[in-house]
mmCIF file of C-alpha atoms (C1' of nucleotides) in Angstrom:
data_model
loop_
_atom_site.group_PDB
_atom_site.id
_atom_site.type_symbol
_atom_site.label_atom_id
_atom_site.label_comp_id
_atom_site.label_asym_id
_atom_site.label_seq_id
_atom_site.Cartn_x
_atom_site.Cartn_y
_atom_site.Cartn_z
ATOM 1 C CA UNK A 1031 11.965 3.669 5.840
ATOM 2 C CA UNK A 1032 9.792 6.248 4.229
ATOM 3 C CA UNK A 1033 9.324 9.628 5.834
ATOM 4 C CA UNK A 1034 6.500 9.897 8.309
ATOM 5 C CA UNK A 1035 5.974 6.165 8.627
ATOM 6 C CA UNK A 1036 5.835 4.300 11.898
ATOM 7 C CA UNK A 1037 7.125 0.798 12.313
ATOM 8 C CA UNK A 1038 5.953 -1.591 14.998
ATOM 9 C CA UNK A 1039 6.681 -5.296 15.534
ATOM 10 C CA UNK A 1040 4.078 -7.980 16.151
ATOM 11 C CA UNK A 1041 5.262 -11.080 17.976
ATOM 12 C CA UNK A 1042 3.480 -14.294 17.007
ATOM 13 C CA UNK A 1043 4.210 -17.947 17.541
ATOM 14 C CA UNK A 1044 5.410 -17.950 13.921
ATOM 15 C CA UNK A 1045 7.905 -15.151 14.420
ATOM 16 C CA UNK A 1046 7.968 -11.406 14.501
ATOM 17 C CA UNK A 1047 5.971 -9.583 11.833
ATOM 18 C CA UNK A 1048 6.628 -5.923 11.114
ATOM 19 C CA UNK A 1049 3.757 -3.482 10.610
ATOM 20 C CA UNK A 1050 4.290 -0.064 9.055
ATOM 21 C CA UNK A 1051 1.754 2.734 9.270
ATOM 22 C CA UNK A 1052 1.209 5.908 7.336
ATOM 23 C CA UNK A 1053 -0.977 8.651 8.722
ATOM 24 C CA UNK A 1054 -3.922 7.037 6.973
ATOM 25 C CA UNK A 1055 -3.645 3.466 8.151
ATOM 26 C CA UNK A 1056 -1.704 0.246 7.840
ATOM 27 C CA UNK A 1057 0.522 0.530 4.774
ATOM 28 C CA UNK A 1058 2.764 -2.537 4.902
ATOM 29 C CA UNK A 1059 3.086 -5.832 6.715
ATOM 30 C CA UNK A 1060 6.249 -7.948 6.543
ATOM 31 C CA UNK A 1061 6.633 -11.630 7.261
ATOM 32 C CA UNK A 1062 9.181 -12.559 9.906
ATOM 33 C CA UNK A 1063 12.625 -12.344 8.390
ATOM 34 C CA UNK A 1064 14.398 -15.589 7.727
ATOM 35 C CA UNK A 1065 17.372 -14.894 9.940
ATOM 36 C CA UNK A 1066 16.521 -15.892 13.457
ATOM 37 C CA UNK A 1067 18.948 -13.687 15.303
ATOM 38 C CA UNK A 1068 17.221 -11.835 18.094
ATOM 39 C CA UNK A 1069 18.177 -8.375 19.135
ATOM 40 C CA UNK A 1070 18.080 -7.915 22.891
ATOM 41 C CA UNK A 1071 15.577 -5.104 22.700
ATOM 42 C CA UNK A 1072 12.091 -6.472 22.104
ATOM 43 C CA UNK A 1073 10.379 -3.235 22.908
ATOM 44 C CA UNK A 1074 8.426 -1.335 20.325
ATOM 45 C CA UNK A 1075 10.425 0.921 18.121
ATOM 46 C CA UNK A 1076 9.064 4.090 16.630
ATOM 47 C CA UNK A 1077 10.790 6.135 14.044
ATOM 48 C CA UNK A 1078 9.680 9.115 12.078
ATOM 49 C CA UNK A 1079 10.763 12.217 10.343
ATOM 50 C CA UNK A 1080 10.025 15.137 12.619
ATOM 51 C CA UNK A 1081 10.819 17.821 10.105
ATOM 52 C CA UNK A 1082 7.489 19.588 10.553
ATOM 53 C CA UNK A 1083 8.188 20.100 14.238
ATOM 54 C CA UNK A 1084 4.514 20.110 15.191
ATOM 55 C CA UNK A 1085 4.625 18.089 18.374
ATOM 56 C CA UNK A 1086 0.957 18.357 19.280
ATOM 57 C CA UNK A 1087 -0.087 16.930 15.945
ATOM 58 C CA UNK A 1088 2.559 14.266 16.388
ATOM 59 C CA UNK A 1089 1.055 13.121 19.668
ATOM 60 C CA UNK A 1090 -2.347 12.776 18.084
ATOM 61 C CA UNK A 1091 -0.942 10.703 15.259
ATOM 62 C CA UNK A 1092 0.911 8.470 17.695
ATOM 63 C CA UNK A 1093 -2.222 7.815 19.700
ATOM 64 C CA UNK A 1094 -4.107 6.995 16.544
ATOM 65 C CA UNK A 1095 -1.461 4.582 15.355
ATOM 66 C CA UNK A 1096 -1.206 2.818 18.699
ATOM 67 C CA UNK A 1097 -4.935 2.166 18.517
ATOM 68 C CA UNK A 1098 -4.659 0.871 14.957
ATOM 69 C CA UNK A 1099 -1.771 -1.345 15.959
ATOM 70 C CA UNK A 1100 -3.801 -3.089 18.639
ATOM 71 C CA UNK A 1101 -6.421 -3.879 15.998
ATOM 72 C CA UNK A 1102 -3.766 -5.078 13.552
ATOM 73 C CA UNK A 1103 -2.183 -7.359 16.155
ATOM 74 C CA UNK A 1104 -5.476 -8.930 17.037
ATOM 75 C CA UNK A 1105 -6.505 -9.361 13.395
ATOM 76 C CA UNK A 1106 -3.187 -10.984 12.496
ATOM 77 C CA UNK A 1107 -3.274 -13.363 15.452
ATOM 78 C CA UNK A 1108 -6.842 -14.327 14.564
ATOM 79 C CA UNK A 1109 -6.043 -15.217 10.964
ATOM 80 C CA UNK A 1110 -2.925 -17.155 11.958
ATOM 81 C CA UNK A 1111 -5.211 -19.158 14.240
ATOM 82 C CA UNK A 1112 -7.759 -19.685 11.456
ATOM 83 C CA UNK A 1113 -10.433 -17.371 12.821
ATOM 84 C CA UNK A 1114 -12.084 -14.425 11.123
ATOM 85 C CA UNK A 1115 -10.933 -11.147 12.731
ATOM 86 C CA UNK A 1116 -13.637 -9.014 14.308
ATOM 87 C CA UNK A 1117 -12.059 -5.771 13.151
ATOM 88 C CA UNK A 1118 -9.518 -4.550 10.650
ATOM 89 C CA UNK A 1119 -7.395 -1.413 10.869
ATOM 90 C CA UNK A 1120 -7.806 1.142 8.094
ATOM 91 C CA UNK A 1121 -5.620 0.085 5.181
ATOM 92 C CA UNK A 1122 -3.467 2.461 3.173
ATOM 93 C CA UNK A 1123 -1.737 0.248 0.625
ATOM 94 C CA UNK A 1124 -0.038 2.213 -2.126
ATOM 95 C CA UNK A 1125 -0.629 0.927 -5.637
ATOM 96 C CA UNK A 1126 -1.971 1.613 -9.097
ATOM 97 C CA UNK A 1127 -5.707 1.723 -9.783
ATOM 98 C CA UNK A 1128 -5.581 -1.782 -11.187
ATOM 99 C CA UNK A 1129 -3.742 -3.121 -8.154
ATOM 100 C CA UNK A 1130 -6.195 -1.425 -5.813
ATOM 101 C CA UNK A 1131 -9.108 -3.072 -7.585
ATOM 102 C CA UNK A 1132 -7.463 -6.483 -7.288
ATOM 103 C CA UNK A 1133 -6.657 -6.020 -3.584
ATOM 104 C CA UNK A 1134 -10.198 -4.876 -2.884
ATOM 105 C CA UNK A 1135 -11.488 -8.006 -4.557
ATOM 106 C CA UNK A 1136 -9.141 -10.176 -2.490
ATOM 107 C CA UNK A 1137 -10.646 -8.767 0.691
ATOM 108 C CA UNK A 1138 -14.039 -10.158 -0.320
ATOM 109 C CA UNK A 1139 -12.814 -13.759 -0.257
ATOM 110 C CA UNK A 1140 -14.110 -15.283 2.978
ATOM 111 C CA UNK A 1141 -11.677 -16.981 5.310
ATOM 112 C CA UNK A 1142 -11.261 -20.629 4.442
ATOM 113 C CA UNK A 1143 -12.208 -20.181 0.788
ATOM 114 C CA UNK A 1144 -10.071 -19.770 -2.313
ATOM 115 C CA UNK A 1145 -10.455 -18.243 -5.756
ATOM 116 C CA UNK A 1146 -8.405 -18.628 -8.914
ATOM 117 C CA UNK A 1147 -6.483 -15.831 -10.618
ATOM 118 C CA UNK A 1148 -9.001 -16.101 -13.459
ATOM 119 C CA UNK A 1149 -11.981 -15.659 -11.134
ATOM 120 C CA UNK A 1150 -10.484 -12.490 -9.656
ATOM 121 C CA UNK A 1151 -9.802 -11.189 -13.155
ATOM 122 C CA UNK A 1152 -13.422 -11.804 -14.141
ATOM 123 C CA UNK A 1153 -14.712 -10.147 -10.954
ATOM 124 C CA UNK A 1154 -12.932 -6.887 -11.692
ATOM 125 C CA UNK A 1155 -14.298 -6.869 -15.230
ATOM 126 C CA UNK A 1156 -11.079 -7.887 -17.012
ATOM 127 C CA UNK A 1157 -11.485 -11.623 -17.517
ATOM 128 C CA UNK A 1158 -8.364 -11.937 -19.616
ATOM 129 C CA UNK A 1159 -6.045 -10.097 -17.244
ATOM 130 C CA UNK A 1160 -5.163 -13.274 -15.390
ATOM 131 C CA UNK A 1161 -1.434 -12.743 -15.388
ATOM 132 C CA UNK A 1162 -1.816 -9.147 -14.352
ATOM 133 C CA UNK A 1163 -3.853 -10.337 -11.373
ATOM 134 C CA UNK A 1164 -0.980 -12.609 -10.400
ATOM 135 C CA UNK A 1165 1.426 -9.704 -10.571
ATOM 136 C CA UNK A 1166 -0.891 -7.516 -8.499
ATOM 137 C CA UNK A 1167 -1.085 -10.238 -5.853
ATOM 138 C CA UNK A 1168 2.691 -10.300 -5.748
ATOM 139 C CA UNK A 1169 2.755 -6.538 -5.251
ATOM 140 C CA UNK A 1170 0.372 -6.678 -2.292
ATOM 141 C CA UNK A 1171 2.135 -4.855 0.579
ATOM 142 C CA UNK A 1172 -0.188 -6.212 3.280
ATOM 143 C CA UNK A 1173 -0.143 -10.006 3.066
ATOM 144 C CA UNK A 1174 -2.333 -12.065 5.409
ATOM 145 C CA UNK A 1175 -4.766 -9.208 6.120
ATOM 146 C CA UNK A 1176 -5.222 -8.694 2.388
ATOM 147 C CA UNK A 1177 -5.527 -12.410 1.705
ATOM 148 C CA UNK A 1178 -3.408 -12.923 -1.390
ATOM 149 C CA UNK A 1179 -2.781 -16.455 -0.093
ATOM 150 C CA UNK A 1180 -6.404 -17.340 -0.920
ATOM 151 C CA UNK A 1181 -5.752 -16.939 -4.630
ATOM 152 C CA UNK A 1182 -4.583 -20.181 -6.204
ATOM 153 C CA UNK A 1183 -4.124 -21.379 -9.773
ATOM 154 C CA UNK A 1184 -6.972 -22.944 -11.702
ATOM 155 C CA UNK A 1185 -7.736 -26.612 -11.043
ATOM 156 C CA UNK A 1186 -6.626 -26.440 -7.441
ATOM 157 C CA UNK A 1187 -2.923 -26.014 -7.960
ATOM 158 C CA UNK A 1188 -1.150 -23.765 -5.549
ATOM 159 C CA UNK A 1189 0.335 -21.065 -7.758
ATOM 160 C CA UNK A 1190 3.015 -18.794 -6.376
ATOM 161 C CA UNK A 1191 3.750 -16.626 -3.402
ATOM 162 C CA UNK A 1192 6.093 -13.716 -2.967
ATOM 163 C CA UNK A 1193 7.347 -14.703 0.452
ATOM 164 C CA UNK A 1194 8.189 -18.312 0.932
ATOM 165 C CA UNK A 1195 5.610 -20.613 -0.665
ATOM 166 C CA UNK A 1196 5.545 -22.394 2.672
ATOM 167 C CA UNK A 1197 3.674 -19.415 4.110
ATOM 168 C CA UNK A 1198 0.881 -19.896 1.609
ATOM 169 C CA UNK A 1199 0.513 -23.536 2.676
ATOM 170 C CA UNK A 1200 0.664 -22.630 6.344
ATOM 171 C CA UNK A 1201 -1.952 -19.905 6.064
ATOM 172 C CA UNK A 1202 -4.319 -22.027 3.997
ATOM 173 C CA UNK A 1203 -3.891 -24.972 6.349
ATOM 174 C CA UNK A 1204 -4.682 -22.759 9.321
ATOM 175 C CA UNK A 1205 -7.902 -21.792 7.555
ATOM 176 C CA UNK A 1206 -8.777 -25.433 6.960
ATOM 177 C CA UNK A 1207 -8.316 -25.374 3.199
ATOM 178 C CA UNK A 1208 -7.452 -28.671 1.558
ATOM 179 C CA UNK A 1209 -5.284 -28.637 -1.527
ATOM 180 C CA UNK A 1210 -3.561 -31.368 -3.534
ATOM 181 C CA UNK A 1211 -0.110 -32.496 -2.385
ATOM 182 C "C1'" DA B 465 0.334 -36.324 -15.065
ATOM 183 C "C1'" DG B 466 3.705 -33.556 -17.327
ATOM 184 C "C1'" DG B 467 5.396 -30.671 -21.146
ATOM 185 C "C1'" DC B 468 4.941 -27.417 -24.722
ATOM 186 C "C1'" DT B 469 2.841 -23.208 -27.089
ATOM 187 C "C1'" DC B 470 0.263 -19.146 -27.351
ATOM 188 C "C1'" DA B 471 -2.925 -15.393 -25.999
ATOM 189 C "C1'" DT B 472 -3.145 -12.077 -22.700
ATOM 190 C "C1'" DG B 473 -3.045 -7.159 -19.502
ATOM 191 C "C1'" DA B 474 -0.224 -4.488 -16.543
ATOM 192 C "C1'" DC B 475 4.002 -2.954 -15.454
ATOM 193 C "C1'" DT B 476 9.129 -1.644 -15.857
ATOM 194 C "C1'" DC B 477 13.068 -0.222 -18.261
ATOM 195 C "C1'" DG C 750 8.530 -1.291 -27.735
ATOM 196 C "C1'" DA C 751 10.516 -5.409 -25.769
ATOM 197 C "C1'" DG C 752 10.733 -8.218 -21.794
ATOM 198 C "C1'" DT C 753 8.780 -9.938 -17.518
ATOM 199 C "C1'" DC C 754 5.168 -12.099 -14.846
ATOM 200 C "C1'" DA C 755 2.350 -15.689 -8.428
ATOM 201 C "C1'" DT C 756 -2.127 -17.667 -15.501
ATOM 202 C "C1'" DG C 757 -4.999 -20.449 -18.375
ATOM 203 C "C1'" DA C 758 -6.531 -23.254 -22.161
ATOM 204 C "C1'" DG C 759 -5.404 -26.300 -25.614
ATOM 205 C "C1'" DC C 760 -3.129 -29.996 -27.416
ATOM 206 C "C1'" DC C 761 0.193 -33.406 -27.411
ATOM 207 C "C1'" DT C 762 2.783 -37.789 -25.496
#
DNA sequence: AGGCTCATGACTC
DNA sequence: GAGTCATGAGCCT
């Protein structure tokens, strides 16, 4: 794990997600891993690099992240249940300028609606960059909250998904989206 | 409906 | 530069 990042699990009925935070907000969200083996310890784990030795600042950061994590948990549970979250944590996804512009556009897609890769490309002013949009979706470090699953191929086909494609179906179904097959 | 080609922008090596 | 993409449009059968 990267230096100075904090990792916290989120238990859902679909398995345990992993959230990772930088000092600026939620940086990554992982789907539950395929292997189902459970470690005995379900408690929250924190890890960090304490090289700066400033414990007072550390406590402040921890408090901040705990607060963010509560918001993240609630937002994730809401979306999995097909409801629009009331609040989002601050997001700190690392990416190129192009990727950032794509991810920002994804966040504007309302729950329960979909857009095509081409529509996203047009929205960010690069109507021909359709494949690049697909790649940027695949590079999205915060799935679900940054709704890359709401981007589908033209003419209603499903397109791809970096996790298991089943997750894309599951998330869209939870949001009430109908798609062929 | 399915298969093939080509244009295409961003990214990686 | 060449190769890789979570695409899309066009054109065939």
